[in-house]
Structure formats: structure tokens, C-alpha cells
Amino acid sequence: MGWITKGQLRVFVVVWVIVTATMAVSAQSPGDAGIGDDFYPGLGNGGYDVESYRIEVVVSDDLAAITRAKTTLTALATQSLSSFNLDFLGMTVDAVRVNSADARIAREGREMTVTPQQTIPDGEAFVVEVEYHGVPGTDSDGDSLDFNNGWFHYGGGVLVASEPDGSAAWFPCNDHPLDKALFDFVIDVPAPYVAVANGVLENVEKDGERIVYTWRMSHPMATYLTTVNINTFVEQREVTDSGLVIRNYFPLAIAEQAAETFARQAEMIATFEPLFGPFPFDVYGVVVADVPLGFALETQTISLFGRNVISGTATGSGASSESVIAHELAHQWFGDSLTPATWRDLWLNEGFATYAQALWTEATLGRSAADRMMVSFYSQISSPLDAARGTAAPGDPPPDALFNRSVYLRGAWVLHALRLQIGDEAFFRFAARVCVAIRLQ
Ligand code: TRP
Ligand code: ZN
């Protein structure tokens, strides 16, 4: 080709400048406002992966407000970030820092865009601190927001139930199960209240009229499985034959009945372990909020129930408390340890946990009792969700009715039908293998 002429060189230089300039711009782009869940596109965020959250909360003397809070996230950039989003709804933000330097924020609905002073390079770890206060579910003017799960003050106490998107109403986060992380909770409450959160109680510090409880969740956890519960709880402890500590937190006034209601959890764990593999976390137990609830929730290592659990029904579904206790326990394997990548696949949580209710019935009352339970599920799934939508397939729930009957009951029937088809031996070998294989990853 010979020597390059001056004119050719000029063209080359111009092209080179344009190419590298565009590369630089596209390399430092803002992180996405969603993590890519086609079912709920706004949930979670792109461009980073949270490693850990440290959530420090000071609760007001009347328990009605968060006087002061600070959430510290440690994350890894998965692209060069000129800005990134956190999911955060309401409250009043007092300060935001990235790697100790003040950062700019812009808020719109559940999205908080954080612009650091300097672009965060791809692959780099960074630390975000957010200081805030307020009443969860309200904005800085005190106006109520579109809020139906998260942090609730119920008079005598506080409970947190956040599936699928309530966590963003009390701490800034990447609110999607695709981004699991480790958690520390530091909850400062007026004496003599007890604060219960996920994991292991690391420290209790009494300082005059205040008590600070530090809880640590040292297994990866999805944001929707976080919980904080505040009341004058008493702790009840036992150890299973396999050495697992069960710690339950009950309201003082009903502690005795509650201990009876939850007396069979060790037996349930002994029933499920040979089927699903070893219990996936280092501790288990339940917390009973001192308020009747139409639901229970599989909050990781510490399932949440309402006080109606002691009178025989734990939810509005009509299932017995014992059955719902087995359901929430089974979720620790199916949902908590092993978690769907998209909310569309929720039946993988609820179908397995519902089928576990039949497995507990089978273990305690025999196969014909379990068969009767499956027949009763069957009779409930033929009725439509509503006139317009008919019966949805368990793997295709309507986004505005995610937790519908089909996800639970047809989901359980998928497993039962598979068991009837391939036989017990292959079916249970498969169930245990799935759990163990996932844990090895
Ligand atoms: N996952 C819960 C269960 O089946 C039910 C549930 C769904 C829930 N969304 C919730 C409970 C929100 C409390 C709050 O056991
Ligand atoms: Zn469930």
C-alpha cells in the first residue's frame, strides 16, 4: 500500500478521535432503572451488584416513625457508571455519599438516581451511604404514597412484610431477588422493646432508655425476605436433633399458647431434611406479631405470623396453622435459599411450599389424608380467578394478581402429577438433588 499521505493521516486521526470519544461516552453510561425482569420492569436496577447492606435504624419512642436511619451498601460495578439507581420510596433523604464524597440525587416514584462526583469504573467496588428519616409509606410532606407492603406500625409494635416490593419503602436497595446480598441490621428501640430481624443476634446494647439490637444475616438474602419486628417479645429456644437452633419470638401475653402452636417445627425440619437436603441456613424460628394478619411470610430464618396463628388459622385461606407453619418452613429451601430469577416464576416458591404442606400431612397422618388434601386443592383450582381472566396457568400469573390461587394450588399439583407419573423413588431423588446441586454452585 506504500506510505500514508498527509491527507490520509488527517482522515485517520479524525476517525480515531470520533471512535474513541464515542467509546468513552458509551462506557460511562448511567445504570439501568430496572434489573431486566420483564414481569415488573421497574424493579431492581442495572449496572451493579450489591454485596452487603448495613441498615441502621433509630425508631421513635412511640414506634410510629424512623427518627434517623442510615443504609450503607457495598456494591460492585458491572459497567462503568456515570450514575446509578436505587429503589427507594418516600421518606426524607438527608445525605447521600458515594465512596465518602457527597453525591447528587434525583427522585421519582420508587427510583432514586445517584450521580457520584466521579464515574465508578467497571469492576470496581464502591460504598454508598444514604441517611434518611420519616414514616415509611409517606413522603417528606407526610402524604401517603402508593404503598401496600413494607414497614408497618401496628400500635403496639412494628412488623415488616415486603413481598414482592416493600423493602424499598424503608431502605434504599436493589429491590429484586436477582441481587441477593448479606445484611446487618442495627435497630435502636426504646426500652423495654425487643427488635428482631433476620439471622443471628450478634449484640444487644442497653444505653439508658434505649436498646440497640444487632442482627447479622450471613447467607445471601433477597431484599423481599428482610424483616424487622418490634414488640415486647419473649424468646423461646430449642435445638433440633441435627443441632439446628430454633429461636422463636412471641408476644409476652400469648407466649405459652404460641409455644404450643409452634411445638412441631423441629419434627417438621426432621421430616423435610431427608426430602429436600439439610436445612439451608444456620438458624431458624418464627416471630409472631401482636396483631391478627391475613397472611404469613417466609422471611429468611425467621418466618412471620400474626397472633391469630394461636387460634388455629394463620392466614385468611382457611388452612390450619400447623399447615401454614410447614408451608413457611418449606419456603426456607424453596424461595429463600433457592430463589426464582423473575417474579413470573413465583410458582416455584409457592407450588413447592404448598406441596410441602401435603408432604407434612402425609408424614403425620398418612397418604390418604395427604390425598384428601390434594383433592381439596383440586376442587379449588377449577374456579376462575375472576370472570375476565379465567384460570391462569401457574407459570403465567397476571402481574396484578401475582399471588393467585393457581400459583399455589396448581403449582402444588404440577409436583404431585410429576410424582404420580415418575414414581416416589425418582421424584424424591430429584427433589433432594435439585437442592443440593443449587447449594454447591
Ligand atoms: N409468600 C407468602 C406465603 O405464601 C404470602 C405473601 C405474598 C405475603 N405477599 C406477601 C405475605 C406480602 C406478606 C406480605 O406464605
Ligand atoms: Zn408461600
GROMACS .gro file of C-alpha atoms and ligand atoms in nm:
model
  457
    1MET     CA    1   0.000   0.000   0.000
    2GLY     CA    2   0.301   0.234   0.038
    3TRP     CA    3   0.337   0.538   0.266
    4ILE     CA    4   0.034   0.705   0.419
    5THR     CA    5  -0.020   1.054   0.277
    6LYS     CA    6  -0.084   1.359   0.496
    7GLY     CA    7  -0.446   1.368   0.381
    8GLN     CA    8  -0.499   1.003   0.468
    9LEU     CA    9  -0.341   1.063   0.809
   10ARG     CA   10  -0.579   1.352   0.878
   11VAL     CA   11  -0.880   1.133   0.795
   12PHE     CA   12  -0.740   0.858   1.013
   13VAL     CA   13  -0.689   1.093   1.309
   14VAL     CA   14  -1.040   1.238   1.278
   15VAL     CA   15  -1.194   0.890   1.264
   16TRP     CA   16  -0.984   0.777   1.561
   17VAL     CA   17  -1.096   1.076   1.771
   18ILE     CA   18  -1.462   1.013   1.691
   19VAL     CA   19  -1.439   0.639   1.765
   20THR     CA   20  -1.261   0.676   2.098
   21ALA     CA   21  -1.485   0.963   2.206
   22THR     CA   22  -1.799   0.756   2.140
   23MET     CA   23  -1.643   0.461   2.322
   24ALA     CA   24  -1.573   0.678   2.624
   25VAL     CA   25  -1.930   0.809   2.629
   26SER     CA   26  -2.089   0.467   2.594
   27ALA     CA   27  -1.851   0.316   2.851
   28GLN     CA   28  -1.962   0.565   3.118
   29SER     CA   29  -2.333   0.529   3.091
   30PRO     CA   30  -2.596   0.552   3.362
   31GLY     CA   31  -2.706   0.221   3.518
   32ASP     CA   32  -3.048   0.093   3.414
   33ALA     CA   33  -3.353   0.182   3.623
   34GLY     CA   34  -3.461  -0.185   3.617
   35ILE     CA   35  -3.278  -0.517   3.656
   36GLY     CA   36  -3.446  -0.667   3.350
   37ASP     CA   37  -3.745  -0.854   3.497
   38ASP     CA   38  -3.997  -0.845   3.211
   39PHE     CA   39  -4.273  -0.902   3.466
   40TYR     CA   40  -4.200  -0.588   3.673
   41PRO     CA   41  -3.958  -0.380   3.460
   42GLY     CA   42  -3.911  -0.109   3.726
   43LEU     CA   43  -3.790  -0.344   4.000
   44GLY     CA   44  -3.423  -0.363   4.081
   45ASN     CA   45  -3.155  -0.175   3.890
   46GLY     CA   46  -2.880  -0.247   3.641
   47GLY     CA   47  -2.508  -0.172   3.638
   48TYR     CA   48  -2.405  -0.300   3.979
   49ASP     CA   49  -2.432  -0.591   4.216
   50VAL     CA   50  -2.484  -0.533   4.589
   51GLU     CA   51  -2.256  -0.737   4.815
   52SER     CA   52  -2.387  -0.621   5.151
   53TYR     CA   53  -2.628  -0.388   5.325
   54ARG     CA   54  -2.581  -0.241   5.671
   55ILE     CA   55  -2.913  -0.092   5.780
   56GLU     CA   56  -2.910   0.124   6.093
   57VAL     CA   57  -3.249   0.244   6.215
   58VAL     CA   58  -3.343   0.455   6.518
   59VAL     CA   59  -3.711   0.409   6.598
   60SER     CA   60  -3.910   0.686   6.774
   61ASP     CA   61  -4.034   0.639   7.133
   62ASP     CA   62  -4.393   0.583   7.012
   63LEU     CA   63  -4.267   0.340   6.739
   64ALA     CA   64  -4.457   0.544   6.478
   65ALA     CA   65  -4.157   0.684   6.290
   66ILE     CA   66  -3.799   0.625   6.191
   67THR     CA   67  -3.624   0.916   6.361
   68ARG     CA   68  -3.294   0.853   6.188
   69ALA     CA   69  -3.165   0.583   5.954
   70LYS     CA   70  -2.856   0.509   5.757
   71THR     CA   71  -2.817   0.235   5.496
   72THR     CA   72  -2.467   0.154   5.377
   73LEU     CA   73  -2.443  -0.057   5.061
   74THR     CA   74  -2.124  -0.213   4.936
   75ALA     CA   75  -2.157  -0.293   4.567
   76LEU     CA   76  -1.957  -0.397   4.264
   77ALA     CA   77  -1.994  -0.201   3.940
   78THR     CA   78  -2.076  -0.429   3.644
   79GLN     CA   79  -2.026  -0.142   3.398
   80SER     CA   80  -1.863   0.198   3.415
   81LEU     CA   81  -2.123   0.409   3.597
   82SER     CA   82  -2.176   0.781   3.549
   83SER     CA   83  -2.488   0.738   3.766
   84PHE     CA   84  -2.694   0.452   3.905
   85ASN     CA   85  -3.036   0.395   4.057
   86LEU     CA   86  -3.155   0.270   4.392
   87ASP     CA   87  -3.515   0.169   4.460
   88PHE     CA   88  -3.642   0.392   4.738
   89LEU     CA   89  -3.996   0.512   4.806
   90GLY     CA   90  -4.089   0.808   5.027
   91MET     CA   91  -3.910   0.912   5.349
   92THR     CA   92  -3.685   1.221   5.355
   93VAL     CA   93  -3.330   1.181   5.233
   94ASP     CA   94  -3.079   1.380   5.441
   95ALA     CA   95  -2.748   1.285   5.276
   96VAL     CA   96  -2.607   1.055   5.009
   97ARG     CA   97  -2.237   0.976   4.975
   98VAL     CA   98  -2.050   0.755   4.729
   99ASN     CA   99  -1.704   0.649   4.847
  100SER     CA  100  -1.734   0.914   5.123
  101ALA     CA  101  -1.794   1.204   4.879
  102ASP     CA  102  -2.132   1.382   4.861
  103ALA     CA  103  -2.340   1.270   4.564
  104ARG     CA  104  -2.631   1.431   4.379
  105ILE     CA  105  -2.972   1.263   4.380
  106ALA     CA  106  -3.292   1.291   4.179
  107ARG     CA  107  -3.607   1.110   4.293
  108GLU     CA  108  -3.913   0.999   4.102
  109GLY     CA  109  -4.157   0.748   4.248
  110ARG     CA  110  -3.961   0.441   4.356
  111GLU     CA  111  -3.647   0.541   4.164
  112MET     CA  112  -3.362   0.737   4.321
  113THR     CA  113  -3.087   0.827   4.073
  114VAL     CA  114  -2.749   0.881   4.237
  115THR     CA  115  -2.481   1.077   4.047
  116PRO     CA  116  -2.139   1.049   4.210
  117GLN     CA  117  -1.875   1.320   4.161
  118GLN     CA  118  -1.662   1.069   3.976
  119THR     CA  119  -1.756   0.791   3.737
  120ILE     CA  120  -1.727   0.448   3.900
  121PRO     CA  121  -1.507   0.223   3.684
  122ASP     CA  122  -1.639  -0.113   3.565
  123GLY     CA  123  -1.548  -0.392   3.806
  124GLU     CA  124  -1.475  -0.160   4.098
  125ALA     CA  125  -1.624  -0.193   4.447
  126PHE     CA  126  -1.797   0.116   4.582
  127VAL     CA  127  -1.974   0.219   4.900
  128VAL     CA  128  -2.300   0.415   4.911
  129GLU     CA  129  -2.428   0.574   5.231
  130VAL     CA  130  -2.784   0.705   5.246
  131GLU     CA  131  -2.910   0.894   5.553
  132TYR     CA  132  -3.284   0.946   5.586
  133HIS     CA  133  -3.580   0.966   5.822
  134GLY     CA  134  -3.960   0.968   5.817
  135VAL     CA  135  -4.263   0.742   5.827
  136PRO     CA  136  -4.240   0.454   5.577
  137GLY     CA  137  -4.511   0.484   5.312
  138THR     CA  138  -4.521   0.864   5.329
  139ASP     CA  139  -4.318   1.136   5.161
  140SER     CA  140  -4.142   1.435   5.322
  141ASP     CA  141  -4.472   1.629   5.325
  142GLY     CA  142  -4.630   1.345   5.522
  143ASP     CA  143  -4.853   1.247   5.229
  144SER     CA  144  -4.935   0.878   5.186
  145LEU     CA  145  -4.782   0.704   4.888
  146ASP     CA  146  -4.897   0.410   4.683
  147PHE     CA  147  -4.777   0.157   4.940
  148ASN     CA  148  -4.917  -0.177   5.035
  149ASN     CA  149  -4.626  -0.365   5.180
  150GLY     CA  150  -4.311  -0.289   5.372
  151TRP     CA  151  -4.269  -0.144   5.724
  152PHE     CA  152  -4.590  -0.118   5.932
  153HIS     CA  153  -4.652   0.035   6.273
  154TYR     CA  154  -4.950  -0.150   6.424
  155GLY     CA  155  -4.999   0.025   6.756
  156GLY     CA  156  -4.817  -0.198   7.000
  157GLY     CA  157  -4.535  -0.281   6.762
  158VAL     CA  158  -4.374  -0.284   6.420
  159LEU     CA  159  -4.367  -0.554   6.153
  160VAL     CA  160  -4.202  -0.565   5.811
  161ALA     CA  161  -4.357  -0.777   5.533
  162SER     CA  162  -4.229  -0.683   5.188
  163GLU     CA  163  -4.300  -0.944   4.922
  164PRO     CA  164  -4.252  -0.854   4.642
  165ASP     CA  165  -4.158  -0.484   4.651
  166GLY     CA  166  -4.200  -0.337   5.003
  167SER     CA  167  -3.833  -0.320   5.103
  168ALA     CA  168  -3.780  -0.001   4.904
  169ALA     CA  169  -4.031   0.166   5.137
  170TRP     CA  170  -3.788   0.152   5.431
  171PHE     CA  171  -3.435   0.117   5.290
  172PRO     CA  172  -3.271   0.212   4.958
  173CYS     CA  173  -3.188  -0.107   4.770
  174ASN     CA  174  -3.161  -0.308   4.452
  175ASP     CA  175  -3.509  -0.446   4.510
  176HIS     CA  176  -3.509  -0.769   4.314
  177PRO     CA  177  -3.429  -1.131   4.408
  178LEU     CA  178  -3.166  -1.147   4.130
  179ASP     CA  179  -2.939  -0.935   4.350
  180LYS     CA  180  -2.906  -1.118   4.682
  181ALA     CA  181  -2.669  -0.978   4.942
  182LEU     CA  182  -2.554  -1.011   5.304
  183PHE     CA  183  -2.725  -0.797   5.568
  184ASP     CA  184  -2.653  -0.636   5.902
  185PHE     CA  185  -2.942  -0.476   6.090
  186VAL     CA  186  -2.874  -0.234   6.374
  187ILE     CA  187  -3.209  -0.146   6.530
  188ASP     CA  188  -3.224   0.112   6.809
  189VAL     CA  189  -3.553   0.095   7.003
  190PRO     CA  190  -3.693   0.242   7.325
  191ALA     CA  191  -3.654   0.011   7.629
  192PRO     CA  192  -3.801  -0.241   7.704
  193TYR     CA  193  -3.882  -0.323   7.340
  194VAL     CA  194  -3.713  -0.611   7.159
  195ALA     CA  195  -3.612  -0.579   6.792
  196VAL     CA  196  -3.598  -0.900   6.588
  197ALA     CA  197  -3.450  -0.923   6.237
  198ASN     CA  198  -3.312  -1.194   6.007
  199GLY     CA  199  -3.017  -1.410   6.104
  200VAL     CA  200  -2.821  -1.428   6.425
  201LEU     CA  201  -2.845  -1.182   6.715
  202GLU     CA  202  -2.488  -1.055   6.741
  203ASN     CA  203  -2.517  -0.790   7.007
  204VAL     CA  204  -2.757  -0.620   7.250
  205GLU     CA  205  -2.650  -0.290   7.398
  206LYS     CA  206  -2.854  -0.110   7.659
  207ASP     CA  207  -2.782   0.258   7.682
  208GLY     CA  208  -3.013   0.436   7.929
  209GLU     CA  209  -3.364   0.436   7.788
  210ARG     CA  210  -3.261   0.280   7.456
  211ILE     CA  211  -3.160  -0.071   7.346
  212VAL     CA  212  -2.966  -0.141   7.028
  213TYR     CA  213  -3.004  -0.487   6.869
  214THR     CA  214  -2.757  -0.600   6.604
  215TRP     CA  215  -2.861  -0.888   6.376
  216ARG     CA  216  -2.648  -1.047   6.107
  217MET     CA  217  -2.770  -1.244   5.805
  218SER     CA  218  -2.458  -1.413   5.676
  219HIS     CA  219  -2.617  -1.608   5.390
  220PRO     CA  220  -2.720  -1.424   5.072
  221MET     CA  221  -3.076  -1.295   5.104
  222ALA     CA  222  -3.325  -1.136   4.863
  223THR     CA  223  -3.448  -0.792   4.972
  224TYR     CA  224  -3.813  -0.906   4.992
  225LEU     CA  225  -3.718  -1.155   5.265
  226THR     CA  226  -3.585  -0.893   5.508
  227THR     CA  227  -3.787  -0.826   5.821
  228VAL     CA  228  -3.773  -0.619   6.138
  229ASN     CA  229  -4.023  -0.679   6.416
  230ILE     CA  230  -4.052  -0.473   6.731
  231ASN     CA  231  -4.256  -0.558   7.040
  232THR     CA  232  -4.207  -0.678   7.397
  233PHE     CA  233  -4.124  -1.025   7.267
  234VAL     CA  234  -4.005  -1.318   7.474
  235GLU     CA  235  -3.761  -1.562   7.320
  236GLN     CA  236  -3.821  -1.935   7.320
  237ARG     CA  237  -3.531  -2.156   7.215
  238GLU     CA  238  -3.479  -2.521   7.127
  239VAL     CA  239  -3.220  -2.727   6.942
  240THR     CA  240  -3.315  -2.992   6.685
  241ASP     CA  241  -3.159  -3.341   6.687
  242SER     CA  242  -2.945  -3.232   6.392
  243GLY     CA  243  -2.811  -2.941   6.602
  244LEU     CA  244  -3.003  -2.654   6.442
  245VAL     CA  245  -3.103  -2.373   6.682
  246ILE     CA  246  -3.469  -2.270   6.665
  247ARG     CA  247  -3.538  -1.933   6.826
  248ASN     CA  248  -3.896  -1.807   6.831
  249TYR     CA  249  -4.017  -1.461   6.935
  250PHE     CA  250  -4.364  -1.441   7.086
  251PRO     CA  251  -4.566  -1.154   7.236
  252LEU     CA  252  -4.543  -1.192   7.614
  253ALA     CA  253  -4.920  -1.223   7.671
  254ILE     CA  254  -4.962  -1.521   7.435
  255ALA     CA  255  -4.617  -1.679   7.468
  256GLU     CA  256  -4.745  -2.002   7.623
  257GLN     CA  257  -5.011  -2.074   7.361
  258ALA     CA  258  -4.768  -1.974   7.086
  259ALA     CA  259  -4.505  -2.218   7.213
  260GLU     CA  260  -4.770  -2.493   7.183
  261THR     CA  261  -4.874  -2.378   6.835
  262PHE     CA  262  -4.514  -2.396   6.708
  263ALA     CA  263  -4.412  -2.708   6.905
  264ARG     CA  264  -4.370  -2.932   6.598
  265GLN     CA  265  -4.118  -2.727   6.398
  266ALA     CA  266  -3.821  -2.949   6.495
  267GLU     CA  267  -4.021  -3.251   6.377
  268MET     CA  268  -4.107  -3.071   6.053
  269ILE     CA  269  -3.739  -2.998   5.988
  270ALA     CA  270  -3.657  -3.364   6.055
  271THR     CA  271  -3.929  -3.459   5.803
  272PHE     CA  272  -3.814  -3.218   5.531
  273GLU     CA  273  -3.435  -3.264   5.559
  274PRO     CA  274  -3.428  -3.615   5.408
  275LEU     CA  275  -3.655  -3.492   5.126
  276PHE     CA  276  -3.503  -3.150   5.045
  277GLY     CA  277  -3.149  -3.176   5.185
  278PRO     CA  278  -3.003  -3.015   5.501
  279PHE     CA  279  -3.172  -2.700   5.635
  280PRO     CA  280  -3.010  -2.424   5.425
  281PHE     CA  281  -2.931  -2.166   5.699
  282ASP     CA  282  -2.757  -2.172   6.037
  283VAL     CA  283  -3.066  -2.084   6.239
  284TYR     CA  284  -3.447  -2.090   6.214
  285GLY     CA  285  -3.752  -1.972   6.406
  286VAL     CA  286  -4.061  -1.755   6.383
  287VAL     CA  287  -4.180  -1.419   6.504
  288VAL     CA  288  -4.544  -1.361   6.594
  289ALA     CA  289  -4.662  -1.001   6.553
  290ASP     CA  290  -4.912  -0.892   6.817
  291VAL     CA  291  -5.184  -0.823   6.560
  292PRO     CA  292  -5.410  -1.054   6.358
  293LEU     CA  293  -5.285  -1.100   5.999
  294GLY     CA  294  -5.444  -1.249   5.687
  295PHE     CA  295  -5.105  -1.381   5.578
  296ALA     CA  296  -4.780  -1.538   5.690
  297LEU     CA  297  -4.443  -1.474   5.526
  298GLU     CA  298  -4.126  -1.680   5.485
  299THR     CA  299  -3.885  -1.405   5.597
  300GLN     CA  300  -3.542  -1.569   5.584
  301THR     CA  301  -3.453  -1.765   5.902
  302ILE     CA  302  -3.745  -1.601   6.090
  303SER     CA  303  -4.089  -1.658   5.934
  304LEU     CA  304  -4.355  -1.404   6.025
  305PHE     CA  305  -4.707  -1.480   6.155
  306GLY     CA  306  -4.998  -1.282   6.302
  307ARG     CA  307  -5.129  -1.356   6.652
  308ASN     CA  308  -5.433  -1.536   6.504
  309VAL     CA  309  -5.192  -1.826   6.446
  310ILE     CA  310  -5.257  -1.936   6.806
  311SER     CA  311  -5.629  -1.977   6.746
  312GLY     CA  312  -5.583  -2.226   6.464
  313THR     CA  313  -5.569  -2.026   6.141
  314ALA     CA  314  -5.259  -1.839   6.034
  315THR     CA  315  -5.394  -1.682   5.714
  316GLY     CA  316  -5.724  -1.600   5.550
  317SER     CA  317  -5.705  -1.914   5.335
  318GLY     CA  318  -5.871  -2.148   5.585
  319ALA     CA  319  -5.563  -2.374   5.608
  320SER     CA  320  -5.475  -2.482   5.963
  321SER     CA  321  -5.195  -2.303   6.146
  322GLU     CA  322  -4.994  -2.623   6.151
  323SER     CA  323  -5.015  -2.649   5.773
  324VAL     CA  324  -4.911  -2.285   5.721
  325ILE     CA  325  -4.621  -2.331   5.968
  326ALA     CA  326  -4.500  -2.622   5.750
  327HIS     CA  327  -4.550  -2.403   5.438
  328GLU     CA  328  -4.333  -2.115   5.566
  329LEU     CA  329  -4.067  -2.358   5.686
  330ALA     CA  330  -4.054  -2.528   5.342
  331HIS     CA  331  -4.005  -2.184   5.182
  332GLN     CA  332  -3.665  -2.162   5.354
  333TRP     CA  333  -3.550  -2.423   5.095
  334PHE     CA  334  -3.786  -2.318   4.815
  335GLY     CA  335  -3.791  -1.940   4.777
  336ASP     CA  336  -3.529  -1.830   5.029
  337SER     CA  337  -3.224  -2.049   4.965
  338LEU     CA  338  -3.327  -2.121   4.605
  339THR     CA  339  -3.496  -1.815   4.452
  340PRO     CA  340  -3.665  -1.757   4.114
  341ALA     CA  341  -3.488  -1.513   3.880
  342THR     CA  342  -3.813  -1.348   3.774
  343TRP     CA  343  -4.142  -1.288   3.958
  344ARG     CA  344  -4.325  -1.462   3.673
  345ASP     CA  345  -4.183  -1.788   3.813
  346LEU     CA  346  -4.330  -1.735   4.160
  347TRP     CA  347  -4.499  -2.076   4.141
  348LEU     CA  348  -4.152  -2.226   4.203
  349ASN     CA  349  -4.182  -2.076   4.553
  350GLU     CA  350  -4.549  -2.124   4.623
  351GLY     CA  351  -4.612  -2.453   4.442
  352PHE     CA  352  -4.327  -2.625   4.627
  353ALA     CA  353  -4.420  -2.474   4.968
  354THR     CA  354  -4.785  -2.573   4.916
  355TYR     CA  355  -4.688  -2.926   4.814
  356ALA     CA  356  -4.475  -2.942   5.130
  357GLN     CA  357  -4.800  -2.898   5.328
  358ALA     CA  358  -4.924  -3.222   5.171
  359LEU     CA  359  -4.590  -3.390   5.244
  360TRP     CA  360  -4.615  -3.292   5.613
  361THR     CA  361  -4.973  -3.424   5.619
  362GLU     CA  362  -4.853  -3.748   5.460
  363ALA     CA  363  -4.572  -3.785   5.718
  364THR     CA  364  -4.802  -3.728   6.015
  365LEU     CA  365  -5.147  -3.852   5.911
  366GLY     CA  366  -5.070  -4.086   5.623
  367ARG     CA  367  -5.106  -4.097   5.248
  368SER     CA  368  -5.484  -4.097   5.234
  369ALA     CA  369  -5.502  -3.775   5.440
  370ALA     CA  370  -5.250  -3.618   5.201
  371ASP     CA  371  -5.454  -3.739   4.903
  372ARG     CA  372  -5.764  -3.578   5.052
  373MET     CA  373  -5.570  -3.251   5.081
  374MET     CA  374  -5.467  -3.270   4.715
  375VAL     CA  375  -5.829  -3.342   4.615
  376SER     CA  376  -5.943  -3.038   4.809
  377PHE     CA  377  -5.677  -2.825   4.631
  378TYR     CA  378  -5.804  -2.967   4.302
  379SER     CA  379  -6.162  -2.865   4.375
  380GLN     CA  380  -6.045  -2.506   4.436
  381ILE     CA  381  -5.847  -2.464   4.116
  382SER     CA  382  -6.133  -2.519   3.877
  383SER     CA  383  -6.297  -2.191   3.982
  384PRO     CA  384  -6.179  -1.892   3.777
  385LEU     CA  385  -5.967  -1.609   3.922
  386ASP     CA  386  -6.239  -1.379   3.804
  387ALA     CA  387  -6.482  -1.372   3.514
  388ALA     CA  388  -6.248  -1.180   3.283
  389ARG     CA  389  -5.932  -1.383   3.324
  390GLY     CA  390  -6.049  -1.736   3.384
  391THR     CA  391  -5.795  -1.972   3.537
  392ALA     CA  392  -5.437  -1.864   3.478
  393ALA     CA  393  -5.163  -2.124   3.436
  394PRO     CA  394  -4.933  -2.132   3.743
  395GLY     CA  395  -4.635  -2.021   3.533
  396ASP     CA  396  -4.826  -1.733   3.375
  397PRO     CA  397  -4.983  -1.529   3.655
  398PRO     CA  398  -5.139  -1.187   3.585
  399PRO     CA  399  -4.890  -0.920   3.710
  400ASP     CA  400  -5.169  -0.752   3.907
  401ALA     CA  401  -5.271  -1.080   4.076
  402LEU     CA  402  -4.935  -1.244   4.127
  403PHE     CA  403  -5.024  -1.437   4.442
  404ASN     CA  404  -5.329  -1.604   4.295
  405ARG     CA  405  -5.469  -1.947   4.382
  406SER     CA  406  -5.332  -2.105   4.068
  407VAL     CA  407  -4.971  -2.023   4.161
  408TYR     CA  408  -5.019  -2.205   4.494
  409LEU     CA  409  -5.260  -2.488   4.418
  410ARG     CA  410  -5.196  -2.570   4.053
  411GLY     CA  411  -4.827  -2.524   4.135
  412ALA     CA  412  -4.856  -2.797   4.402
  413TRP     CA  413  -5.045  -3.015   4.154
  414VAL     CA  414  -4.764  -2.986   3.897
  415LEU     CA  415  -4.539  -3.157   4.151
  416HIS     CA  416  -4.795  -3.415   4.259
  417ALA     CA  417  -4.870  -3.506   3.897
  418LEU     CA  418  -4.497  -3.543   3.831
  419ARG     CA  419  -4.464  -3.770   4.137
  420LEU     CA  420  -4.757  -3.984   4.023
  421GLN     CA  421  -4.601  -4.006   3.678
  422ILE     CA  422  -4.238  -4.092   3.763
  423GLY     CA  423  -4.286  -4.265   4.099
  424ASP     CA  424  -4.172  -4.177   4.453
  425GLU     CA  425  -3.816  -4.301   4.419
  426ALA     CA  426  -3.724  -4.087   4.116
  427PHE     CA  427  -3.933  -3.791   4.240
  428PHE     CA  428  -3.769  -3.756   4.582
  429ARG     CA  429  -3.420  -3.831   4.448
  430PHE     CA  430  -3.479  -3.540   4.210
  431ALA     CA  431  -3.610  -3.304   4.483
  432ALA     CA  432  -3.304  -3.358   4.706
  433ARG     CA  433  -3.062  -3.336   4.411
  434VAL     CA  434  -3.205  -3.003   4.297
  435CYS     CA  435  -3.149  -2.853   4.642
  436VAL     CA  436  -2.801  -2.990   4.690
  437ALA     CA  437  -2.688  -2.902   4.336
  438ILE     CA  438  -2.806  -2.544   4.375
  439ARG     CA  439  -2.624  -2.510   4.707
  440LEU     CA  440  -2.297  -2.631   4.555
  441GLN     CA  441  -2.295  -2.350   4.297
  442TRP     N1  442  -4.533  -1.562   5.040
  442TRP     C1  443  -4.639  -1.558   5.137
  442TRP     C2  444  -4.677  -1.704   5.158
  442TRP     O1  445  -4.726  -1.768   5.071
  442TRP     C3  446  -4.760  -1.477   5.100
  442TRP     C4  447  -4.737  -1.333   5.067
  442TRP     C5  448  -4.727  -1.279   4.944
  442TRP     C6  449  -4.718  -1.224   5.155
  442TRP     N2  450  -4.705  -1.146   4.950
  442TRP     C7  451  -4.699  -1.109   5.077
  442TRP     C8  452  -4.715  -1.213   5.291
  442TRP     C9  453  -4.677  -0.984   5.134
  442TRP    C10  454  -4.694  -1.089   5.347
  442TRP    C11  455  -4.676  -0.976   5.271
  442TRP     O2  456  -4.654  -1.760   5.259
  443ZN      ZN  457  -4.595  -1.928   5.039
   0.00000   0.00000   0.00000
